[in-house]
Short mmCIF file of C-alpha atoms in Angstrom, two decimals:
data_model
loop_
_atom_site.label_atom_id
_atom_site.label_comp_id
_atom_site.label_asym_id
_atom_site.label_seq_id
_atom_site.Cartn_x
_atom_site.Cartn_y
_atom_site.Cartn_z
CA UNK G 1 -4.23 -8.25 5.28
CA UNK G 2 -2.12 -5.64 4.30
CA UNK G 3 1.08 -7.44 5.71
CA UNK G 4 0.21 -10.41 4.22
CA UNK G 5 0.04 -9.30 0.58
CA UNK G 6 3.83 -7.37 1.23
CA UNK G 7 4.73 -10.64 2.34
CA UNK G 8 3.17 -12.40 -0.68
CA UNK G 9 5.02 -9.58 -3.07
CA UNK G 10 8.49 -10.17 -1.21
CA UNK G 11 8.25 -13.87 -1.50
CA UNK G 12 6.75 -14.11 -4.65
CA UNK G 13 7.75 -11.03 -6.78
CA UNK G 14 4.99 -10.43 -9.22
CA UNK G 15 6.42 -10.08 -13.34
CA UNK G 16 7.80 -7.48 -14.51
CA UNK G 17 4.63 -6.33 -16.59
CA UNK G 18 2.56 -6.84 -13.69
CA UNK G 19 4.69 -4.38 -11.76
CA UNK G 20 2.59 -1.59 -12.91
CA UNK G 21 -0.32 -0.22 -10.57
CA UNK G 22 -2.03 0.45 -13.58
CA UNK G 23 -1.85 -2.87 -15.20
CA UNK G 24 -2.80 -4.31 -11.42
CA UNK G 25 -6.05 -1.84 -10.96
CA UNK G 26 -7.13 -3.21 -15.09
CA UNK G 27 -6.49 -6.79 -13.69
CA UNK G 28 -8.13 -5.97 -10.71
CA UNK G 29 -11.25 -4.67 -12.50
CA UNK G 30 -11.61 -7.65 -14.72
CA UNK G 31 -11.39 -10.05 -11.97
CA UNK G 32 -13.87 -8.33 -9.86
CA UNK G 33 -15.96 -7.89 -13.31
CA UNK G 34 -15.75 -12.17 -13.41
CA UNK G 35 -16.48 -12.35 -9.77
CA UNK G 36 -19.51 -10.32 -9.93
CA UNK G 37 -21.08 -12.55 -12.30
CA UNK G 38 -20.48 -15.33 -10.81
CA UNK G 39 -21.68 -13.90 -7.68
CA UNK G 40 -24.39 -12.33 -9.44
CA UNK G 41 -26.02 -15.69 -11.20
CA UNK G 42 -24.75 -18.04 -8.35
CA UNK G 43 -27.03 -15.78 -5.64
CA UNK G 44 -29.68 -15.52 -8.12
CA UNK G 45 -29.75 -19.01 -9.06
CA UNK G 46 -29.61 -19.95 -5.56
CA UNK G 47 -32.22 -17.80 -4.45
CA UNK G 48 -34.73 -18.70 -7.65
CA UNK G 49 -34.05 -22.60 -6.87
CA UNK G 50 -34.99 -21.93 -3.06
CA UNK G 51 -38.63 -20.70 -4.52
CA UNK G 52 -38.81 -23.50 -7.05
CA UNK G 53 -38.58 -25.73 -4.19
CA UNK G 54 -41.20 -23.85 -2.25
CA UNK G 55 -43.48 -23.96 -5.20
CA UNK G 56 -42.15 -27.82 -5.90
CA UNK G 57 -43.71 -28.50 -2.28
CA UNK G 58 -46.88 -26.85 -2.44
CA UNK G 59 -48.02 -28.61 -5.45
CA UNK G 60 -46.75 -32.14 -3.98
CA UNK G 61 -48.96 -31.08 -0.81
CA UNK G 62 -51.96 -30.31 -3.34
CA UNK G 63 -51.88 -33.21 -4.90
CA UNK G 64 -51.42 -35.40 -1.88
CA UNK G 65 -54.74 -33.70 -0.91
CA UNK G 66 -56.42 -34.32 -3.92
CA UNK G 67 -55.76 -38.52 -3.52
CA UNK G 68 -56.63 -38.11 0.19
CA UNK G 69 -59.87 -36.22 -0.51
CA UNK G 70 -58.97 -33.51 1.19
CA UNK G 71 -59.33 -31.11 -1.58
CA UNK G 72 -61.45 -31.66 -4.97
CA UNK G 73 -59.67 -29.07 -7.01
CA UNK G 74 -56.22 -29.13 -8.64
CA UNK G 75 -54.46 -25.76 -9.43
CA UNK G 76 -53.62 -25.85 -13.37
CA UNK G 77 -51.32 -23.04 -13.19
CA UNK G 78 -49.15 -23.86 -10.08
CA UNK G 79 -46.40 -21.42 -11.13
CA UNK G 80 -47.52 -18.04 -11.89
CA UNK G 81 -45.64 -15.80 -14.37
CA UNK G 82 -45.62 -12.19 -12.57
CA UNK G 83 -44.09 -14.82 -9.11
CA UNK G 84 -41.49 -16.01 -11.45
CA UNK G 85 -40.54 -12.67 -12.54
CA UNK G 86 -41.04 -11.26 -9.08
CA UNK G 87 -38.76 -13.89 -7.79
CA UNK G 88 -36.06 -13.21 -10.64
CA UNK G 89 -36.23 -9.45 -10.14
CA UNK G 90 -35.79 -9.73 -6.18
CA UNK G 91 -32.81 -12.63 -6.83
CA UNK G 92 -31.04 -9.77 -9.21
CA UNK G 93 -31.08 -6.98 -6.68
CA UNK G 94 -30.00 -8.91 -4.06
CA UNK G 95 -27.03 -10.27 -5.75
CA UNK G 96 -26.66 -6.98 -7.53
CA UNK G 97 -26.57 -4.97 -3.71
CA UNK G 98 -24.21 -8.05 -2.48
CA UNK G 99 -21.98 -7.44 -5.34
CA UNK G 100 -21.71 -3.82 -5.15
CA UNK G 101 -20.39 -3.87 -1.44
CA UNK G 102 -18.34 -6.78 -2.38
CA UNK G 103 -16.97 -4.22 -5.18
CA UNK G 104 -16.75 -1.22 -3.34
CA UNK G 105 -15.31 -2.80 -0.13
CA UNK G 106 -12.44 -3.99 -2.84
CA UNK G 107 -12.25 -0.58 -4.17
CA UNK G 108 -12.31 1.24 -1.08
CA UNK G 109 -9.40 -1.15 0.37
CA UNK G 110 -7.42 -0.49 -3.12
CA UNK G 111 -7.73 2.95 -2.88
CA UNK G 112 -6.65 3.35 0.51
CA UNK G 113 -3.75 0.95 0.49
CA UNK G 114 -2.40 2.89 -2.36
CA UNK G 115 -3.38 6.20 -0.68
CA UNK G 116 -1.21 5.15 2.46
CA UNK G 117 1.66 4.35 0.43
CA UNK G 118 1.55 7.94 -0.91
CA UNK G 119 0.75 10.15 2.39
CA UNK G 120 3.80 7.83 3.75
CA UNK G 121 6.11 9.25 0.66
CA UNK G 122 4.70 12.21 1.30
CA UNK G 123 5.64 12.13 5.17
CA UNK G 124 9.15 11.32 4.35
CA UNK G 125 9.79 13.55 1.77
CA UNK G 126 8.31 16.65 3.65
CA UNK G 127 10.81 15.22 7.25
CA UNK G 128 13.36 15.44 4.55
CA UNK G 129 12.63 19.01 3.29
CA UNK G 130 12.85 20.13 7.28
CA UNK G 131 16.55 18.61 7.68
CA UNK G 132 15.48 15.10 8.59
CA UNK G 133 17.55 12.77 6.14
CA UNK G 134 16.84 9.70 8.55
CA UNK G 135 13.14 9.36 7.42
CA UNK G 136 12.56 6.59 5.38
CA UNK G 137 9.44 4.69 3.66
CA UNK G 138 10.61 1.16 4.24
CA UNK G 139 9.18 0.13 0.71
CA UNK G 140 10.61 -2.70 -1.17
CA UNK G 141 11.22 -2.79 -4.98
CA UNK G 142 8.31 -5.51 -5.55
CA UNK G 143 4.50 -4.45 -5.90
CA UNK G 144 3.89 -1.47 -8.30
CA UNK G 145 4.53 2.00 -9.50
CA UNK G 146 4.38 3.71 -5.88
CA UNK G 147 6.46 0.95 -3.92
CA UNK G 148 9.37 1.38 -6.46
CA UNK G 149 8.89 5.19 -6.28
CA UNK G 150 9.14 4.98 -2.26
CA UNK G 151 11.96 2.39 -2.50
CA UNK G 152 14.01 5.23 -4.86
CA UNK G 153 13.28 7.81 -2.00
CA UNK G 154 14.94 5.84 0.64
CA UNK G 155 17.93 5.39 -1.77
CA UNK G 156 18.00 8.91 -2.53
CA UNK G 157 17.96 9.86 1.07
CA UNK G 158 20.56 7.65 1.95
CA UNK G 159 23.21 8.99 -0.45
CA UNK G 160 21.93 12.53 0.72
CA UNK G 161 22.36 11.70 4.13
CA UNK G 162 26.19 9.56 3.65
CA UNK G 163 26.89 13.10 1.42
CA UNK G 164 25.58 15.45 4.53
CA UNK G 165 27.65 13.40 6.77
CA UNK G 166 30.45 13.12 5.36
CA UNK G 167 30.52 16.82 4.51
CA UNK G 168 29.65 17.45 8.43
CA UNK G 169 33.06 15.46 9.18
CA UNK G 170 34.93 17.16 6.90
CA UNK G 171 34.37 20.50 8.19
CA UNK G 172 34.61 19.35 11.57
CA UNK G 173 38.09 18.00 11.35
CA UNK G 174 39.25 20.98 9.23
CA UNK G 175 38.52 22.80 12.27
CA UNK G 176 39.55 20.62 14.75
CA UNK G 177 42.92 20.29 13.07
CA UNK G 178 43.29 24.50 12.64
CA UNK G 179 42.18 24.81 16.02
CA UNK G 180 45.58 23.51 17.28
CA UNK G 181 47.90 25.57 15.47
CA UNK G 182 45.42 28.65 15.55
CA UNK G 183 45.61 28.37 19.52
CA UNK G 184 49.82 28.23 18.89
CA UNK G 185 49.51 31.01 16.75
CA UNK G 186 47.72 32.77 19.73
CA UNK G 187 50.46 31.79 21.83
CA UNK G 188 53.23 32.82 20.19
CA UNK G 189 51.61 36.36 19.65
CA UNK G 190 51.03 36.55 23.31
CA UNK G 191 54.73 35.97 23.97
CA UNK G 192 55.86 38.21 21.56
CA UNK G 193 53.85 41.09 22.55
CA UNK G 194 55.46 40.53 26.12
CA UNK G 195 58.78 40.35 25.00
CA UNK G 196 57.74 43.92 22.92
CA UNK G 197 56.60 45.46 26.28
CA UNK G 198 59.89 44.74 27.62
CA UNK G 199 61.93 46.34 25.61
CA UNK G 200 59.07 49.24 24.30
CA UNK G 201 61.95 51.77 24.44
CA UNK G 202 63.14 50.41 21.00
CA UNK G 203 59.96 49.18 19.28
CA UNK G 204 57.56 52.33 17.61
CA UNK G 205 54.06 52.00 17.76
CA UNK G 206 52.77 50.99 14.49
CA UNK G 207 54.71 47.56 15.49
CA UNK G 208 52.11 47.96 18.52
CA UNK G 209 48.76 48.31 16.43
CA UNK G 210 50.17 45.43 13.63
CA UNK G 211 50.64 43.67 16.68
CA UNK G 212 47.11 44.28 18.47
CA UNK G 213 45.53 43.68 15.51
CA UNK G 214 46.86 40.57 14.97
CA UNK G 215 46.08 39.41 18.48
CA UNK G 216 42.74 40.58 17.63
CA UNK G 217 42.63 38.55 14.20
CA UNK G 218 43.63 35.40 15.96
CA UNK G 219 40.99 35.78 18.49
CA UNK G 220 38.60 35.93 15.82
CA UNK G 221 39.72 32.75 14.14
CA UNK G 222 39.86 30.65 17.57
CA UNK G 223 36.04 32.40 18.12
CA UNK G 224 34.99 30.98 14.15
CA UNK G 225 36.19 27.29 14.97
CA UNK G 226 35.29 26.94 18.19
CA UNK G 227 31.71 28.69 17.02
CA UNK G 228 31.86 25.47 14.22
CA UNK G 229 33.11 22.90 16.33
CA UNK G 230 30.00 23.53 18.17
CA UNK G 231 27.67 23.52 15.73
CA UNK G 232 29.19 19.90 14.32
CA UNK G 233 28.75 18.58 17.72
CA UNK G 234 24.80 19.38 18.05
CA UNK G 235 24.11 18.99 14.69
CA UNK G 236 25.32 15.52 15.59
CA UNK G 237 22.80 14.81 17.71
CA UNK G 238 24.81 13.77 20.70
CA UNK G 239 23.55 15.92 22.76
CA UNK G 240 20.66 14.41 23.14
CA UNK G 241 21.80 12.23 25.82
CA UNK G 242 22.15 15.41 28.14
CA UNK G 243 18.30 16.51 27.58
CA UNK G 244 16.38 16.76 30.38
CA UNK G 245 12.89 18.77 31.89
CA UNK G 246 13.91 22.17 31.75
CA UNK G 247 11.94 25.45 32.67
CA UNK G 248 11.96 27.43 29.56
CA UNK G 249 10.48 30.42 31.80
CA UNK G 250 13.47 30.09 34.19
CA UNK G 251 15.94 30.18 30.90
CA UNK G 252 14.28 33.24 29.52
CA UNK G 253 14.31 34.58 33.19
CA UNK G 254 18.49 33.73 33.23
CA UNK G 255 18.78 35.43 29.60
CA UNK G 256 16.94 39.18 31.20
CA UNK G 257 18.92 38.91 33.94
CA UNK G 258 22.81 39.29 31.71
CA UNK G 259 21.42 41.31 29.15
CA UNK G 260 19.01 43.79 29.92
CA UNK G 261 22.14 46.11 31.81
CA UNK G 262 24.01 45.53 28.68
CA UNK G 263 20.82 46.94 26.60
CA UNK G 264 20.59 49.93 28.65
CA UNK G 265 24.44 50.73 28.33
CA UNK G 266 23.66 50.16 24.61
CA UNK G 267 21.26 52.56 24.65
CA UNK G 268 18.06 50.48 23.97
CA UNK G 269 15.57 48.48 25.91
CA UNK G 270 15.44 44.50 26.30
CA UNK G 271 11.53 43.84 27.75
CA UNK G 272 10.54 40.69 28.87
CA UNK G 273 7.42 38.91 28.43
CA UNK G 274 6.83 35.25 30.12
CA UNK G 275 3.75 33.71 32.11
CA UNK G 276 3.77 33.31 36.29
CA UNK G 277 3.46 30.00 36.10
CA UNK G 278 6.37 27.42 34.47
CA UNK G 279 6.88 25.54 30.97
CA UNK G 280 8.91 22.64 31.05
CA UNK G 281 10.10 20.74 27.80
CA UNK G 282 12.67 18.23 27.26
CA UNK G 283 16.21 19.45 26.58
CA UNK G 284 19.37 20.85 26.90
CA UNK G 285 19.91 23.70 29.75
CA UNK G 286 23.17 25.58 28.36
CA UNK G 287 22.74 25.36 24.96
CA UNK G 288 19.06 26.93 25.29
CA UNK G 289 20.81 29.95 27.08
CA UNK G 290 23.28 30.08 24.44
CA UNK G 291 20.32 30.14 21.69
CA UNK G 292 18.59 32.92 23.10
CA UNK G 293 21.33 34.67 23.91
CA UNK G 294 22.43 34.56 20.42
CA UNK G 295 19.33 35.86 19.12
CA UNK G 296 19.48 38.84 21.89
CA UNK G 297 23.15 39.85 21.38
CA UNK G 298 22.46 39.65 17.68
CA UNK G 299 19.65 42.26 17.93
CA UNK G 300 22.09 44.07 19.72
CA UNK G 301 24.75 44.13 17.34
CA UNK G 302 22.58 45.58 14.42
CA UNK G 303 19.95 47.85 16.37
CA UNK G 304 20.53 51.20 16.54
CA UNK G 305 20.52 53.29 19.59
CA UNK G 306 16.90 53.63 21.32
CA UNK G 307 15.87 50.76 19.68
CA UNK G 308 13.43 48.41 22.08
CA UNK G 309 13.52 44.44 22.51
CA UNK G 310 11.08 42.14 23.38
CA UNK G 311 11.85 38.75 24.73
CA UNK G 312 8.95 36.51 25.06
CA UNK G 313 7.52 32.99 25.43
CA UNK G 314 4.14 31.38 26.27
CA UNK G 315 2.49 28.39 24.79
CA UNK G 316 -0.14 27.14 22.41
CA UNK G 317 -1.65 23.86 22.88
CA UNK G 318 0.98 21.42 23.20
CA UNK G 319 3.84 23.95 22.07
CA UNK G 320 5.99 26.27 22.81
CA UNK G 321 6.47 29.52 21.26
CA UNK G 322 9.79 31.56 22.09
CA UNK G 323 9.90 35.04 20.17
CA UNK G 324 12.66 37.54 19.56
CA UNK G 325 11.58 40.66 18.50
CA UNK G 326 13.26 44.09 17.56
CA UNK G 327 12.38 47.63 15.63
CA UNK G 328 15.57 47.45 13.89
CA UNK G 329 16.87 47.58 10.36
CA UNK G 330 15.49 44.02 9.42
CA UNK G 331 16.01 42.02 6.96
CA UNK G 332 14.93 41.89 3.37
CA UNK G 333 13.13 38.68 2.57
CA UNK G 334 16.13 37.45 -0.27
CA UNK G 335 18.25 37.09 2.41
CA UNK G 336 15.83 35.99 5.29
CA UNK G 337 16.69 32.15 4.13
CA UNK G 338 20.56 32.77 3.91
CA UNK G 339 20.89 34.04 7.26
CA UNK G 340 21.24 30.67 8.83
CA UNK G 341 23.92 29.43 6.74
CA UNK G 342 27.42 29.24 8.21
CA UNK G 343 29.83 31.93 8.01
CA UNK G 344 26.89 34.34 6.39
CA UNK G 345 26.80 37.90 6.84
CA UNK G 346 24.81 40.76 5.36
CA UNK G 347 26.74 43.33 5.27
CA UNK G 348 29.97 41.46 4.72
CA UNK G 349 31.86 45.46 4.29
CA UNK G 350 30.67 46.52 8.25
CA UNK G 351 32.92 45.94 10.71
CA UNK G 352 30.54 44.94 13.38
CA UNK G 353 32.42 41.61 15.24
CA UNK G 354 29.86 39.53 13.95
CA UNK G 355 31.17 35.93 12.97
CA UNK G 356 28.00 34.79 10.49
CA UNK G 357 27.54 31.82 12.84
CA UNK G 358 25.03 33.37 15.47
CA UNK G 359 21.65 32.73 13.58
CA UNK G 360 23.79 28.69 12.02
CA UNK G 361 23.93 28.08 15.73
CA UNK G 362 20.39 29.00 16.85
CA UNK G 363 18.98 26.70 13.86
CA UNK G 364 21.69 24.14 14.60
CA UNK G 365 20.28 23.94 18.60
CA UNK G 366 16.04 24.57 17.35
CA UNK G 367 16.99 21.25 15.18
CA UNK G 368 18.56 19.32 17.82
CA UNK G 369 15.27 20.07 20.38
CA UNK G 370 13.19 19.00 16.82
CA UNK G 371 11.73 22.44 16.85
CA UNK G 372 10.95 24.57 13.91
CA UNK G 373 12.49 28.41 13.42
CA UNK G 374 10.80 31.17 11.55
CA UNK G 375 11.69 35.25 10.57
CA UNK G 376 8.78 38.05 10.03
CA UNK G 377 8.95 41.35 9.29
CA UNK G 378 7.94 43.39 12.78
CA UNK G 379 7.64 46.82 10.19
CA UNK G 380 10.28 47.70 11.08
CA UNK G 381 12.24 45.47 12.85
CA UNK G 382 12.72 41.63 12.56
CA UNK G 383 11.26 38.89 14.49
CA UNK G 384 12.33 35.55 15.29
CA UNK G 385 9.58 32.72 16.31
CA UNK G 386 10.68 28.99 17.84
CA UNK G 387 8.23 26.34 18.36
CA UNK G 388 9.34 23.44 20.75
CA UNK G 389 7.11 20.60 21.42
CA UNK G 390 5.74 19.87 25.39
CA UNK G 391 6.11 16.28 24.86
#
């Protein structure tokens, strides 16, 4: 029924002042106001004319009895006052209980047509609050109030989502297009510091260290774009076509084995915590490995010495839960939502290697698995939770 009046709206677009879902729910009152009393006297007319006839017979059988001698008496008062208003009384609350499930069934169908319309708005807008700009409402401008308003979302999200996009291309062919002459640049310093080591009896060493440093500098550059290039690429979604059932167990397994030396010649402890038995979930092999290790090297990076680690991941329900956890410095909650955006760092004046893209690509890779990422405070410390669906 439901498709059937959208149909009816599409075809035949309702007024302008009709538009309204108040106007439709007053129009909608008085009509079912008119078709209750209609209802109303039609039942109890029908019902009080189905007794008349009752009574009609049993004083046509009385007085064929009377002529046939059957009977010598002849009720005067065939039709009994307390029957008639007996009769009436039951004709009223029959119609009356028909009409009130007539009305409430109309009410209840109102209600939750309109209520459907907004937990769909509601369903899009909160996909579109997580990152998902491709949710829409499919609502049309015809009906009322709450189409239009749905029909305005889908617009909305559409020019959010062309904006997004093209703002996603842009960056990725800036770096594409730097990449080349960033990797010549490379080059060329590569060369030059050979040709400086063959003749090194005429060169001083601060023409060393400028050099070094700017081999060091250009590393750091190629690092950033290729960092970005790969974050364009997932956020793209293509990688999807690569997922398949992967054993997060055996990833977290891959991710102790590389790093938990590297803790210890850190001076700090990496623990791991997974179950016996595996958890599969759909996805991508490498750049799971490259998430976690992102989230363990970062840890590194910024805990001090003696610091401890905790790896872990188990499941609830149909989810899975992957946690990061450290006793380091932390992070203060203004900047706990800045941390995944590109190029970000805290401490912009420390010297650390970072690049600001290590927490951009670990959201970038949660999104593309359609999993959710959250920080906590671990007092002290900081703690990082992913949940992945089974399905």
């Amino acid at each position: 029924m439901y498709l059937l009046i959208e149909r009816v709206q599409q075809r035949f677009p309702p007024p302008i002042w009709l538009r309204s879902s108040a106007m439709q729910q007053g129009l909608m009152f008085i009509m079912m106001s008119v078709v209750s009393l209609i209802l109303m006297s039609s039942l109890t007319i029908a019902y009080v004319d189905y007794h008349l006839d009752e009574v009609n017979n049993d004083i046509e059988h009385n007085i064929e009895a009377f002529m046939l001698g059957i009977t010598s008496e002849i009720d005067k008062e065939p039709i009994d006052e307390d029957d008639v208003i007996d009769v009436l009384v039951t004709g009223f609350t029959l119609s009356g209980i028909l009409v009130v499930l007539f009305s409430s069934a109309i009410v209840i169908y109102m209600t939750r047509h309109n209520q459907s319309k907004i937990e769909c708005i509601e369903t899009v807008l909160r996909a579109a609050a997580d990152g998902e700009l491709s949710a829409r409402t499919m609502m049309s401008t015809q009906g009322n109030d709450l189409t239009r308003i749905g029909h305005t979302v889908d617009e909305m999200l559409s020019r959010l989502q062309s904006v997004v996009a093209a703002m996603s291309d842009i960056s990725a062919n800036i770096a594409h297009e730097l990449k080349t002459p960033i990797t010549r640049l490379q080059y060329n310093l590569l060369t030059l510091n050979e040709m400086a080591e063959s003749h090194s009896n005429n060169i001083d060493d601060s023409f060393y260290e400028q050099l070094e440093l700017s081999l060091k500098e250009s590393s750091r550059l190629a690092e950033i774009f290729d960092a970005l290039l790969r974050i364009s690429q997932i956020e793209s979604g293509n990688r999807r076509q690569r997922f398949e059932k992967i054993d997060i167990v055996e990833v977290v397994t891959t991710i102790a084995d590389i790093y938990t030396y590297v803790a210890e010649d850190a001076g700090m402890i990496l623990k791991i915590d997974t179950p016996i038995e595996p958890i599969f979930i759909q996805g991508d092999r490498e750049l799971l490995i490259q998430q976690l290790a992102n989230l363990v090297e970062n840890s590194l990076r910024y805990c001090p010495p003696e610091s401890q680690l905790c790896l872990s991941c188990s499941t609830d329900k149909d989810n899975v839960i992957i946690t990061m956890a450290d006793n380091g410095p932390g992070i203060n909650d203004q900047e706990k939502n800045r941390v995944f955006e590109r190029l970000y760092r805290i401490n912009k004046s420390r010297n650390d290697g970072g690049l600001g893209i290590g927490l951009t690509l670990v959201k970038a890779v949660t999104e593309l698995h359609q999993g959710n990422i959250k920080l906590y405070d671990c007092n002290p410390g900081l703690g990082v939770t992913i949940n992945y669906s089974r399905n």
